CSV table of C-alpha atoms and ligand atoms in Angstrom, one decimal:
chain,number,residue,atom,x,y,z
A,386,MET,CA,-281.5,111.8,-109.5
A,387,ASP,CA,-283.5,108.8,-111.2
A,388,ILE,CA,-286.9,109.5,-112.2
A,389,LYS,CA,-289.5,106.7,-113.0
A,390,VAL,CA,-292.8,106.5,-113.9
A,391,LEU,CA,-295.6,104.2,-112.2
A,392,THR,CA,-299.6,104.2,-113.2
A,393,ASP,CA,-300.8,104.4,-109.8
A,394,VAL,CA,-298.3,105.6,-106.7
A,395,LYS,CA,-301.4,106.8,-104.6
A,396,ASP,CA,-301.0,103.2,-102.3
A,397,GLN,CA,-296.9,103.1,-102.8
A,398,LYS,CA,-295.1,102.7,-99.9
A,399,THR,CA,-292.7,106.1,-100.0
A,400,GLU,CA,-290.8,108.6,-97.9
A,401,VAL,CA,-293.3,111.5,-99.3
A,402,LEU,CA,-296.4,111.5,-101.5
A,403,VAL,CA,-296.5,114.9,-103.4
A,404,ILE,CA,-299.6,116.0,-104.1
A,405,ASN,CA,-301.5,119.2,-105.2
A,406,LYS,CA,-304.2,121.5,-104.5
A,407,PHE,CA,-305.7,124.4,-106.5
A,408,GLU,CA,-307.0,127.4,-105.0
A,409,GLY,CA,-311.2,126.2,-104.3
A,410,GLU,CA,-310.5,122.9,-104.9
A,411,LYS,CA,-310.1,120.0,-102.6
A,412,THR,CA,-307.3,117.6,-103.0
A,413,SER,CA,-307.0,113.7,-104.5
A,414,CYS,CA,-306.1,112.8,-100.6
A,415,GLU,CA,-308.9,112.5,-97.6
A,416,LEU,CA,-306.1,113.1,-95.2
A,417,ALA,CA,-304.5,116.2,-96.4
A,418,ASN,CA,-308.1,117.2,-96.9
A,419,THR,CA,-309.0,116.7,-93.1
A,420,TYR,CA,-305.8,118.1,-91.9
A,421,ALA,CA,-304.5,121.0,-94.2
A,422,VAL,CA,-307.4,122.4,-95.7
A,423,GLU,CA,-309.9,121.7,-92.9
A,424,LYS,CA,-308.2,122.5,-90.3
A,425,ASP,CA,-305.2,124.2,-91.0
A,426,ASN,CA,-306.9,126.4,-94.2
A,427,PHE,CA,-304.1,125.6,-96.5
A,428,GLU,CA,-305.1,127.3,-99.8
A,429,GLY,CA,-302.9,125.9,-102.2
A,430,LYS,CA,-301.9,129.4,-103.7
A,431,PHE,CA,-299.3,128.7,-106.3
A,432,GLY,CA,-296.1,127.8,-105.1
A,433,GLN,CA,-297.5,127.5,-101.3
A,434,THR,CA,-296.4,124.2,-99.7
A,435,TYR,CA,-297.7,122.1,-96.8
A,436,LEU,CA,-295.9,119.2,-94.9
A,437,LEU,CA,-298.0,116.6,-93.4
A,438,HIS,CA,-296.9,113.7,-91.0
A,439,THR,CA,-299.1,110.4,-92.0
A,440,LEU,CA,-298.8,108.9,-88.6
A,441,GLY,CA,-299.1,105.2,-90.4
A,442,LYS,CA,-302.9,106.2,-91.8
A,443,ILE,CA,-301.7,106.1,-95.2
A,444,PRO,CA,-298.4,103.7,-97.2
A,445,ALA,CA,-296.6,107.2,-97.4
A,446,ASP,CA,-294.5,108.3,-94.3
A,447,LYS,CA,-295.5,111.9,-95.4
A,448,ILE,CA,-297.5,114.1,-97.6
A,449,LEU,CA,-296.0,117.2,-99.0
A,450,ILE,CA,-298.8,119.5,-100.8
A,451,VAL,CA,-297.8,121.9,-103.4
A,452,GLY,CA,-300.1,125.0,-104.3
A,453,PHE,CA,-301.0,124.9,-107.6
A,454,GLY,CA,-303.0,128.5,-107.6
A,455,LYS,CA,-306.1,129.0,-109.5
A,456,LYS,CA,-307.1,126.1,-111.9
A,457,ASP,CA,-308.2,128.1,-115.1
A,458,GLU,CA,-304.2,129.8,-115.1
A,459,PHE,CA,-302.0,126.6,-114.6
A,460,ASP,CA,-299.9,125.4,-117.2
A,461,ALA,CA,-297.0,123.7,-118.3
A,462,ASN,CA,-294.7,126.3,-117.0
A,463,LYS,CA,-296.8,126.2,-113.7
A,464,MET,CA,-295.9,122.4,-113.7
A,465,THR,CA,-292.1,122.9,-114.2
A,466,SER,CA,-292.0,125.4,-111.3
A,467,ALA,CA,-293.9,123.7,-109.0
A,468,VAL,CA,-292.4,120.3,-109.3
A,469,ALA,CA,-289.1,122.4,-108.7
A,470,LYS,CA,-290.4,124.0,-105.9
A,471,ALA,CA,-291.5,120.6,-104.2
A,472,ILE,CA,-288.2,119.0,-104.9
A,473,LYS,CA,-286.4,122.0,-103.1
A,474,LYS,CA,-288.7,121.0,-100.1
A,475,LEU,CA,-288.1,117.7,-100.3
A,476,GLN,CA,-284.1,118.7,-100.1
A,477,GLN,CA,-284.9,121.0,-97.0
A,478,ILE,CA,-286.2,117.6,-95.4
A,479,HIS,CA,-283.5,115.4,-96.6
A,480,ALA,CA,-285.9,113.5,-98.2
A,481,LYS,CA,-284.4,110.5,-100.6
A,482,GLU,CA,-287.2,109.4,-102.0
A,483,ALA,CA,-290.7,110.9,-103.4
A,484,CYS,CA,-293.7,110.0,-105.0
A,485,PHE,CA,-295.8,112.5,-107.2
A,486,ASP,CA,-299.2,111.9,-107.6
A,487,PHE,CA,-300.9,115.1,-109.4
A,488,ASP,CA,-304.3,115.6,-110.1
A,489,VAL,CA,-304.3,117.8,-113.7
A,490,MET,CA,-306.1,117.0,-116.6
A,491,CYS,CA,-303.0,117.0,-119.1
A,492,ASP,CA,-300.0,115.3,-119.5
A,493,TYR,CA,-297.9,117.4,-118.3
A,494,GLY,CA,-294.8,114.5,-117.8
A,495,LYS,CA,-292.1,116.8,-120.0
A,496,SER,CA,-292.4,119.8,-117.9
A,497,ALA,CA,-292.4,117.9,-114.5
A,498,ALA,CA,-289.3,116.2,-115.3
A,499,ILE,CA,-287.4,119.5,-116.8
A,500,GLY,CA,-288.7,120.9,-112.9
A,501,ALA,CA,-287.6,118.4,-111.3
A,502,LEU,CA,-283.9,118.2,-113.3
A,503,ILE,CA,-283.7,122.0,-113.0
A,504,ALA,CA,-283.9,122.0,-109.1
A,505,ASP,CA,-281.8,118.6,-108.6
A,506,TYR,CA,-279.2,120.8,-110.1
A,507,ALA,CA,-275.8,121.4,-108.4
A,508,PHE,CA,-272.9,122.1,-108.9
A,509,ASP,CA,-270.8,120.9,-105.9
A,510,LYS,CA,-268.1,119.0,-107.6
A,511,TYR,CA,-265.3,121.4,-105.8
A,512,LYS,CA,-267.0,121.1,-103.1
A,513,THR,CA,-265.4,118.4,-100.5
A,514,GLU,CA,-269.0,118.7,-98.6
A,515,LYS,CA,-271.6,117.4,-101.5
A,516,VAL,CA,-275.3,119.2,-101.4
A,517,THR,CA,-277.9,116.8,-100.2
A,518,ARG,CA,-279.9,115.7,-103.0
A,519,VAL,CA,-283.3,113.4,-103.6
A,520,GLU,CA,-282.4,110.2,-105.4
A,521,LYS,CA,-285.5,109.2,-106.7
A,522,ILE,CA,-288.7,110.1,-107.4
A,523,THR,CA,-291.4,108.1,-109.2
A,524,PHE,CA,-294.4,110.1,-111.6
A,525,GLY,CA,-297.5,108.4,-111.0
A,526,LYS,CA,-300.3,109.6,-114.5
A,527,PHE,CA,-297.6,111.0,-116.6
A,528,SER,CA,-296.8,109.3,-119.7
A,529,GLU,CA,-293.4,107.4,-120.1
A,530,ALA,CA,-292.7,109.2,-123.2
A,531,ALA,CA,-293.4,112.5,-122.0
A,532,VAL,CA,-291.1,112.3,-119.0
A,533,ASN,CA,-288.3,110.8,-121.0
A,534,GLU,CA,-288.5,113.6,-123.3
A,535,GLY,CA,-288.2,115.9,-119.9
A,536,ILE,CA,-285.5,114.0,-118.8
A,537,ILE,CA,-283.6,114.4,-122.3
A,538,PHE,CA,-284.3,118.0,-122.0
A,539,GLY,CA,-283.2,118.3,-118.3
A,540,GLU,CA,-280.5,116.6,-119.0
A,541,ALA,CA,-279.2,118.6,-121.6
A,542,MET,CA,-279.2,121.7,-119.7
A,543,LYS,CA,-277.1,120.2,-116.9
A,544,VAL,CA,-274.5,119.7,-119.8
A,545,THR,CA,-274.7,123.4,-120.4
A,546,ARG,CA,-274.7,124.3,-116.8
A,547,ASP,CA,-271.6,122.1,-116.3
A,548,LEU,CA,-269.7,123.6,-119.4
A,549,ALA,CA,-270.5,127.4,-118.0
A,550,ASN,CA,-270.2,126.5,-114.4
A,551,GLU,CA,-266.4,125.1,-115.0
A,552,PRO,CA,-263.6,127.5,-114.2
A,553,ALA,CA,-261.7,128.7,-117.7
A,554,ALA,CA,-258.9,126.8,-116.1
A,555,TYR,CA,-261.1,123.7,-117.2
A,556,ALA,CA,-263.6,124.7,-119.8
A,557,THR,CA,-260.4,125.5,-122.6
A,558,PRO,CA,-261.5,125.4,-126.3
A,559,ALA,CA,-259.5,122.5,-126.3
A,560,LYS,CA,-262.2,121.3,-124.0
A,561,LEU,CA,-264.9,122.0,-125.5
A,562,ALA,CA,-263.2,120.3,-128.8
A,563,GLU,CA,-263.1,117.4,-126.8
A,564,VAL,CA,-266.8,117.4,-125.6
A,565,ALA,CA,-268.0,118.3,-129.1
A,566,LYS,CA,-266.1,115.1,-130.4
A,567,SER,CA,-267.3,113.0,-127.5
A,568,LEU,CA,-271.0,113.4,-128.6
A,569,GLU,CA,-272.8,110.4,-129.6
A,570,GLY,CA,-274.6,110.7,-132.9
A,571,ILE,CA,-272.9,113.5,-133.9
A,572,THR,CA,-270.1,114.0,-136.5
A,573,THR,CA,-267.7,116.8,-135.3
A,574,GLU,CA,-265.0,118.6,-137.3
A,575,ILE,CA,-262.4,120.8,-135.6
A,576,TYR,CA,-260.4,122.9,-137.1
A,577,ASP,CA,-256.9,124.7,-135.8
A,578,LYS,CA,-255.2,127.8,-135.8
A,579,ASP,CA,-253.6,127.1,-139.1
A,580,GLU,CA,-257.1,125.8,-141.0
A,581,ILE,CA,-258.8,128.8,-139.5
A,582,GLU,CA,-256.6,131.2,-140.8
A,583,ARG,CA,-256.9,129.4,-144.3
A,584,MET,CA,-260.7,129.9,-144.0
A,585,GLY,CA,-259.7,133.6,-143.9
A,586,MET,CA,-261.2,134.2,-140.4
A,587,GLY,CA,-259.0,137.4,-139.3
A,588,ALA,CA,-261.5,138.6,-137.0
A,589,TYR,CA,-262.0,135.3,-134.8
A,590,LEU,CA,-258.1,134.9,-135.1
A,591,ALA,CA,-256.9,138.2,-133.9
A,592,VAL,CA,-259.3,138.2,-130.7
A,593,ALA,CA,-258.0,134.7,-129.9
A,594,LYS,CA,-254.1,135.6,-130.4
A,595,GLY,CA,-253.5,137.2,-127.0
A,596,SER,CA,-254.0,133.6,-125.1
A,597,ILE,CA,-251.7,130.5,-124.8
A,598,GLN,CA,-254.9,129.0,-125.5
A,599,PRO,CA,-255.0,127.7,-128.7
A,600,PRO,CA,-258.6,128.3,-130.6
A,601,LYS,CA,-260.8,125.7,-131.8
A,602,PHE,CA,-263.2,126.5,-134.5
A,603,ILE,CA,-265.9,123.5,-134.0
A,604,HIS,CA,-268.2,122.4,-136.5
A,605,MET,CA,-271.1,119.4,-135.2
A,606,LYS,CA,-273.7,118.3,-137.6
A,607,TYR,CA,-276.8,115.9,-137.1
A,608,SER,CA,-278.5,114.9,-139.5
A,609,GLY,CA,-282.1,113.2,-139.7
A,610,ILE,CA,-283.1,110.1,-141.4
A,611,THR,CA,-285.4,112.4,-144.1
A,612,PRO,CA,-284.3,115.9,-143.2
A,613,LYS,CA,-287.1,118.7,-144.2
A,614,LYS,CA,-285.1,121.8,-142.7
A,615,LYS,CA,-281.6,122.5,-142.2
A,616,ILE,CA,-280.5,125.0,-139.2
A,617,ALA,CA,-277.3,126.2,-138.1
A,618,ILE,CA,-276.9,126.9,-134.4
A,619,ILE,CA,-274.0,129.4,-133.2
A,620,GLY,CA,-272.9,129.9,-129.8
A,621,LYS,CA,-270.3,132.6,-128.8
A,622,GLY,CA,-267.1,130.5,-127.2
A,623,LEU,CA,-265.0,133.0,-125.2
A,624,CYS,CA,-263.6,130.4,-123.0
A,625,PHE,CA,-262.8,133.7,-121.0
A,626,ASP,CA,-263.2,137.1,-121.8
A,627,SER,CA,-260.9,139.7,-119.8
A,628,GLY,CA,-261.4,142.3,-122.3
A,629,GLY,CA,-258.0,142.1,-123.7
A,630,MET,CA,-255.5,145.1,-124.1
A,631,ASP,CA,-258.8,146.9,-123.0
A,632,LEU,CA,-258.9,144.9,-119.9
A,633,LYS,CA,-262.0,145.3,-117.9
A,634,PRO,CA,-262.1,146.2,-114.4
A,635,PRO,CA,-262.0,142.9,-111.6
A,636,ALA,CA,-265.9,143.2,-110.8
A,637,SER,CA,-266.8,143.0,-114.5
A,638,MET,CA,-263.9,140.1,-115.3
A,639,LEU,CA,-264.9,137.9,-112.0
A,640,THR,CA,-267.9,135.8,-113.9
A,641,MET,CA,-266.1,136.0,-117.5
A,642,ARG,CA,-265.4,132.3,-117.7
A,643,ASP,CA,-269.5,132.4,-118.3
A,644,ASP,CA,-268.8,134.3,-121.8
A,645,MET,CA,-269.1,130.6,-123.4
A,646,SER,CA,-272.2,129.7,-122.1
A,647,GLY,CA,-273.8,130.1,-125.8
A,648,ALA,CA,-271.4,127.8,-126.7
A,649,ALA,CA,-272.1,125.6,-123.6
A,650,CYS,CA,-275.9,126.0,-124.9
A,651,VAL,CA,-274.8,124.6,-128.4
A,652,LEU,CA,-273.2,121.7,-127.2
A,653,GLY,CA,-276.0,121.2,-124.8
A,654,VAL,CA,-278.8,121.2,-127.6
A,655,MET,CA,-276.5,118.7,-129.8
A,656,SER,CA,-276.1,116.2,-126.7
A,657,ALA,CA,-279.6,115.8,-127.0
A,658,ILE,CA,-280.8,116.5,-130.6
A,659,ALA,CA,-279.7,112.8,-131.2
A,660,LYS,CA,-281.7,111.5,-128.6
A,661,LEU,CA,-285.1,113.4,-129.6
A,662,LYS,CA,-284.3,112.5,-133.8
A,663,PRO,CA,-286.1,115.1,-135.5
A,664,GLU,CA,-286.4,115.0,-139.3
A,665,ILE,CA,-284.0,117.7,-139.8
A,666,GLU,CA,-280.1,119.0,-140.3
A,667,VAL,CA,-278.8,120.5,-137.4
A,668,HIS,CA,-274.8,122.3,-137.1
A,669,GLY,CA,-273.6,123.3,-134.3
A,670,ILE,CA,-270.9,126.0,-134.4
A,671,ILE,CA,-268.3,127.3,-132.0
A,672,ALA,CA,-265.5,129.6,-132.5
A,673,ALA,CA,-263.6,129.2,-129.6
A,674,CYS,CA,-261.3,131.1,-128.2
A,675,GLU,CA,-259.7,133.0,-125.1
A,676,ASN,CA,-259.7,137.0,-125.1
A,677,MET,CA,-256.8,137.7,-123.3
A,678,PRO,CA,-253.7,140.5,-123.2
A,679,GLY,CA,-250.9,138.7,-123.8
A,680,ASN,CA,-247.8,139.7,-125.8
A,681,ASN,CA,-249.5,138.7,-129.0
A,682,ALA,CA,-252.7,140.4,-128.2
A,683,TYR,CA,-254.7,142.2,-130.8
A,684,LYS,CA,-255.0,145.7,-130.3
A,685,PRO,CA,-257.0,148.8,-130.6
A,686,GLY,CA,-256.8,150.5,-133.7
A,687,ASP,CA,-256.0,146.9,-135.9
A,688,ILE,CA,-258.1,146.3,-138.7
A,689,LEU,CA,-258.9,142.8,-139.3
A,690,THR,CA,-260.5,141.2,-142.5
A,691,ALA,CA,-263.4,139.0,-141.6
A,692,LYS,CA,-264.0,136.1,-143.9
A,693,ASN,CA,-266.4,137.8,-145.9
A,694,GLY,CA,-264.0,140.1,-146.9
A,695,LYS,CA,-265.5,142.8,-144.9
A,696,THR,CA,-262.5,145.2,-142.9
A,697,ILE,CA,-263.1,145.9,-139.1
A,698,GLU,CA,-261.1,148.7,-137.3
A,699,VAL,CA,-260.7,147.8,-133.8
A,700,ASP,CA,-262.3,149.8,-131.6
A,701,ASN,CA,-262.1,148.4,-128.2
A,702,THR,CA,-261.0,144.4,-127.6
A,703,ASP,CA,-264.1,144.0,-125.4
A,704,ALA,CA,-266.4,143.8,-128.2
A,705,GLU,CA,-264.9,140.6,-129.2
A,706,GLY,CA,-267.6,138.5,-129.4
A,707,ARG,CA,-269.1,139.9,-132.5
A,708,LEU,CA,-265.4,139.7,-134.1
A,709,THR,CA,-265.2,135.7,-133.3
A,710,LEU,CA,-268.9,135.4,-134.3
A,711,ALA,CA,-268.7,137.9,-137.4
A,712,ASP,CA,-266.8,135.3,-138.9
A,713,ALA,CA,-268.9,132.1,-137.9
A,714,LEU,CA,-271.5,134.0,-139.2
A,715,CYS,CA,-269.6,133.9,-142.6
A,716,TYR,CA,-269.1,130.2,-142.2
A,717,ALA,CA,-272.7,129.1,-141.7
A,718,SER,CA,-274.1,131.4,-144.2
A,719,GLU,CA,-271.9,129.5,-146.7
A,720,LEU,CA,-273.4,126.1,-145.5
A,721,GLY,CA,-276.7,126.3,-147.6
A,722,VAL,CA,-279.1,126.3,-144.5
A,723,ASP,CA,-282.3,127.5,-144.1
A,724,GLU,CA,-282.2,129.4,-140.9
A,725,VAL,CA,-279.3,130.4,-138.3
A,726,ILE,CA,-279.8,131.6,-135.1
A,727,ASP,CA,-276.7,132.6,-132.8
A,728,ILE,CA,-276.4,132.4,-129.0
A,729,ALA,CA,-274.2,135.1,-127.2
A,730,THR,CA,-273.2,136.8,-124.1
A,731,LEU,CA,-272.8,139.8,-126.3
A,732,THR,CA,-273.6,143.0,-124.5
A,733,GLY,CA,-273.3,144.2,-121.2
A,734,ALA,CA,-276.0,146.7,-122.9
A,735,CYS,CA,-278.7,144.0,-123.0
A,736,MET,CA,-278.3,143.0,-119.7
A,737,VAL,CA,-279.1,146.9,-118.6
A,738,ALA,CA,-281.7,146.8,-120.7
A,739,LEU,CA,-283.7,143.4,-119.9
A,740,GLY,CA,-281.8,141.9,-116.5
A,741,THR,CA,-281.9,138.7,-115.9
A,742,VAL,CA,-284.9,138.3,-116.3
A,743,ALA,CA,-285.5,138.0,-120.4
A,744,SER,CA,-282.9,137.8,-123.3
A,745,GLY,CA,-282.5,140.0,-126.6
A,746,ILE,CA,-283.7,139.1,-129.6
A,747,MET,CA,-283.3,140.2,-133.2
A,748,GLY,CA,-283.2,139.2,-136.7
A,749,ASN,CA,-283.6,139.6,-140.3
A,750,ASP,CA,-286.8,138.0,-140.4
A,751,GLU,CA,-289.5,139.0,-138.4
A,752,ASP,CA,-291.6,135.4,-139.0
A,753,MET,CA,-288.5,133.6,-137.6
A,754,ILE,CA,-288.7,136.2,-134.7
A,755,SER,CA,-292.0,135.8,-134.1
A,756,ARG,CA,-291.5,131.8,-133.7
A,757,LEU,CA,-288.7,131.6,-131.4
A,758,ILE,CA,-290.2,134.3,-129.2
A,759,HIS,CA,-293.4,132.3,-129.3
A,760,THR,CA,-291.6,128.8,-128.7
A,761,ALA,CA,-289.4,130.3,-125.6
A,762,LYS,CA,-292.7,131.1,-124.0
A,763,GLU,CA,-293.9,127.8,-124.4
A,764,SER,CA,-290.6,126.3,-123.0
A,765,GLY,CA,-290.2,128.5,-120.0
A,766,GLU,CA,-288.4,131.3,-121.2
A,767,LYS,CA,-288.8,134.9,-122.1
A,768,PHE,CA,-287.1,136.8,-125.4
A,769,TRP,CA,-287.7,140.3,-125.9
A,770,GLU,CA,-287.4,142.1,-129.4
A,771,LEU,CA,-284.6,144.3,-129.7
A,772,PRO,CA,-285.0,146.7,-132.6
A,773,MET,CA,-282.2,146.3,-135.5
A,774,TYR,CA,-282.7,149.9,-137.1
A,775,PRO,CA,-279.9,150.7,-140.1
A,776,GLU,CA,-279.2,154.0,-138.0
A,777,TYR,CA,-277.2,152.1,-135.3
A,778,MET,CA,-274.9,151.5,-137.9
A,779,ASN,CA,-274.4,155.1,-138.0
A,780,SER,CA,-271.9,155.1,-134.8
A,781,LEU,CA,-269.8,151.9,-135.8
A,782,LYS,CA,-268.5,154.0,-138.7
A,783,SER,CA,-264.8,154.3,-139.8
A,784,ASP,CA,-262.8,156.5,-141.4
A,785,ILE,CA,-260.0,153.9,-142.2
A,786,ALA,CA,-262.0,150.4,-142.3
A,787,ASP,CA,-265.5,149.3,-143.5
A,788,MET,CA,-266.8,149.6,-140.1
A,789,LYS,CA,-265.8,150.0,-136.2
A,790,ASN,CA,-266.7,147.0,-133.8
A,791,THR,CA,-267.8,149.7,-131.7
A,792,GLY,CA,-269.3,152.9,-131.4
A,793,SER,CA,-271.6,154.8,-128.7
A,794,ARG,CA,-272.5,152.9,-125.7
A,795,ASN,CA,-275.8,153.6,-126.0
A,796,GLY,CA,-278.3,151.4,-127.8
A,797,GLY,CA,-275.6,148.7,-127.4
A,798,ALA,CA,-277.2,145.8,-128.0
A,799,SER,CA,-278.6,146.8,-131.2
A,800,ALA,CA,-275.6,148.2,-132.6
A,801,ALA,CA,-274.0,144.8,-131.7
A,802,GLY,CA,-277.0,143.4,-134.0
A,803,VAL,CA,-276.4,145.3,-136.8
A,804,PHE,CA,-272.6,144.6,-136.6
A,805,LEU,CA,-273.5,140.8,-136.8
A,806,GLN,CA,-275.7,141.2,-139.5
A,807,GLU,CA,-273.2,142.5,-141.7
A,808,PHE,CA,-271.5,138.9,-142.1
A,809,VAL,CA,-275.1,137.1,-142.6
A,810,SER,CA,-275.9,136.8,-146.2
A,811,GLY,CA,-278.8,135.0,-148.2
A,812,VAL,CA,-280.1,133.3,-145.1
A,813,LYS,CA,-282.8,133.7,-142.1
A,814,TRP,CA,-280.8,134.8,-139.2
A,815,CYS,CA,-281.6,135.7,-135.7
A,816,HIS,CA,-279.7,136.6,-132.8
A,817,ILE,CA,-280.0,135.8,-129.2
A,818,ASP,CA,-278.4,137.8,-126.5
A,819,ILE,CA,-278.1,136.1,-123.4
A,820,ALA,CA,-275.5,138.6,-121.6
A,821,GLY,CA,-278.1,138.7,-118.6
A,822,THR,CA,-279.7,136.0,-118.6
A,823,ALA,CA,-277.0,133.1,-118.8
A,824,PHE,CA,-275.4,133.5,-115.3
A,825,LEU,CA,-276.8,134.3,-112.2
A,826,GLU,CA,-275.2,136.0,-109.4
A,827,LYS,CA,-277.8,135.3,-106.7
A,828,PRO,CA,-281.0,132.1,-107.0
A,829,GLN,CA,-283.9,133.8,-109.1
A,830,SER,CA,-286.9,131.3,-109.4
A,831,GLU,CA,-285.9,127.6,-109.8
A,832,PHE,CA,-282.8,128.3,-110.6
A,833,ILE,CA,-279.3,128.3,-107.9
A,834,SER,CA,-276.9,130.9,-108.3
A,835,GLY,CA,-274.3,130.3,-111.9
A,836,ALA,CA,-275.3,128.8,-115.2
A,837,THR,CA,-278.9,128.5,-116.0
A,838,GLY,CA,-278.6,126.6,-119.4
A,839,VAL,CA,-280.7,129.7,-121.1
A,840,GLY,CA,-281.5,128.6,-124.4
A,841,VAL,CA,-281.3,124.9,-124.5
A,842,ARG,CA,-285.1,124.5,-124.1
A,843,THR,CA,-286.3,126.8,-126.5
A,844,LEU,CA,-283.7,125.9,-128.9
A,845,LEU,CA,-284.8,121.9,-128.3
A,846,ASN,CA,-288.3,122.9,-128.9
A,847,TYR,CA,-287.7,125.4,-131.9
A,848,LEU,CA,-285.3,122.6,-133.5
A,849,LYS,CA,-288.2,119.4,-132.7
B,241,BES,N1,-268.9,139.3,-122.6
B,241,BES,C1,-269.2,140.8,-122.8
B,241,BES,C2,-270.6,141.1,-122.6
B,241,BES,C3,-271.0,140.7,-121.1
B,241,BES,C4,-271.1,141.6,-120.0
B,241,BES,C5,-271.6,139.3,-120.7
B,241,BES,C6,-271.9,141.3,-118.9
B,241,BES,C7,-272.1,139.2,-119.7
B,241,BES,C8,-272.5,139.8,-118.4
B,241,BES,C9,-268.7,141.0,-123.9
B,241,BES,O1,-267.7,140.6,-124.4
B,241,BES,C10,-268.4,142.6,-123.4
B,241,BES,O2,-267.3,142.9,-123.5
B,241,BES,N2,-268.9,143.4,-124.2
B,241,BES,C11,-268.6,145.0,-124.2
B,241,BES,C12,-269.2,145.7,-125.3
B,241,BES,C13,-268.2,146.9,-125.8
B,241,BES,C14,-267.2,147.0,-125.2
B,241,BES,C15,-268.8,147.8,-126.6
B,241,BES,C16,-269.7,145.5,-122.8
B,241,BES,O3,-271.1,145.2,-123.1
B,241,BES,O4,-269.4,146.4,-122.0
B,242,MN,MN1,-265.9,141.3,-124.1
B,243,ZN,ZN1,-267.4,138.5,-124.3
């Protein structure tokens, strides 16, 4: 979709003029007031829409009124949903082009562009018959700078959603490495199996062993001109999680191509960061591999040595994400950064706790956790803190190694959190569990089914 900005779109010749209505107020258009508001009692509750043919009375062929709800409750995130709603409606009526003329107090250009691009998204690459799309929209009133920033965010989300939606046969570790290398303004280092071994990443390597797809350890770096802070973001990059020798049942395995959603998020963020140019240094890290039950697969009872020397007894080969992250966290802890954030489709337990609505967040620094939760809220995403009491380590006690990779099913998201913490040293760290939020089995709010690109907006705003 092509997104443009014009100072005045009111008298523009267009297929559809999209305007807004707050509850209890008139719209900015006389025609809409006469027919929709006075004659038809269109209230303008949030998310309601009303379509009106203009019969040549104004240059636009049709007017689409979007309900904005109560004026004092309106905010940037509502703008995102409202524009998404409008785009869905435009798709339904097969409109190819539209002008948006919203009568609002702030420059909501960024949120509006994000909403348009979220709703415009479709993964129809493998469909013979393509989805009907709105080809071009023009925003009146908003600044070009705000809209352009929204476009950067929206395009980053598309990078993430495309990669996570792709079948595992396409989005292999090597493919992720190739994408990382292609990013403009980013320097990328790829480490192959031998180098991963030399770095002592015994936990990550064990997970990768059962697959014919070779692992790729990806380290991307963006450096602002005068960096004021250094941050590393790590994405779980399981290009497919079959469960390994502890094989998943078919229903659970079906969507496991999404187990690299964290990695896809990091790639989306890195693709946008060089365009936003914040004055920081950002490291994007992915320990990419597949978890397969091949001949050489790691087994329950194996003992692995992570990069920091700690040993892990494999209790369940399906708790593989934390093993790959363990070595990635050791690696990131040695970079001399101020903060490390990992984002991962880590536990079914987090999905049980928070559903598809919120992502779980844990960490070793309360201030960093609250800043991330706050940023998520402002970005239209929901992060909810889960506890990391040291007692959660009790169920991970091993008789023969420093710890096991799983213990009790209860409190599984927190157990994974305290496990990860064993591999973080000397740095502020947060862990975001997106097992429930990264991939939807059915549509939810402005998202179609499939990958959501969760984390991209929050991390980009956080880095900015
Ligand atoms: N990738 C899964 C977690 C997951 C589950 C993500 C559902 C998205 C949706 C992870 O590797 C996994 O298999 N976790 C196990 C851990 C268990 C063996 C302790 C789980 O949650 O069942
Ligand atoms: Mn697993
Ligand atoms: Zn997994």
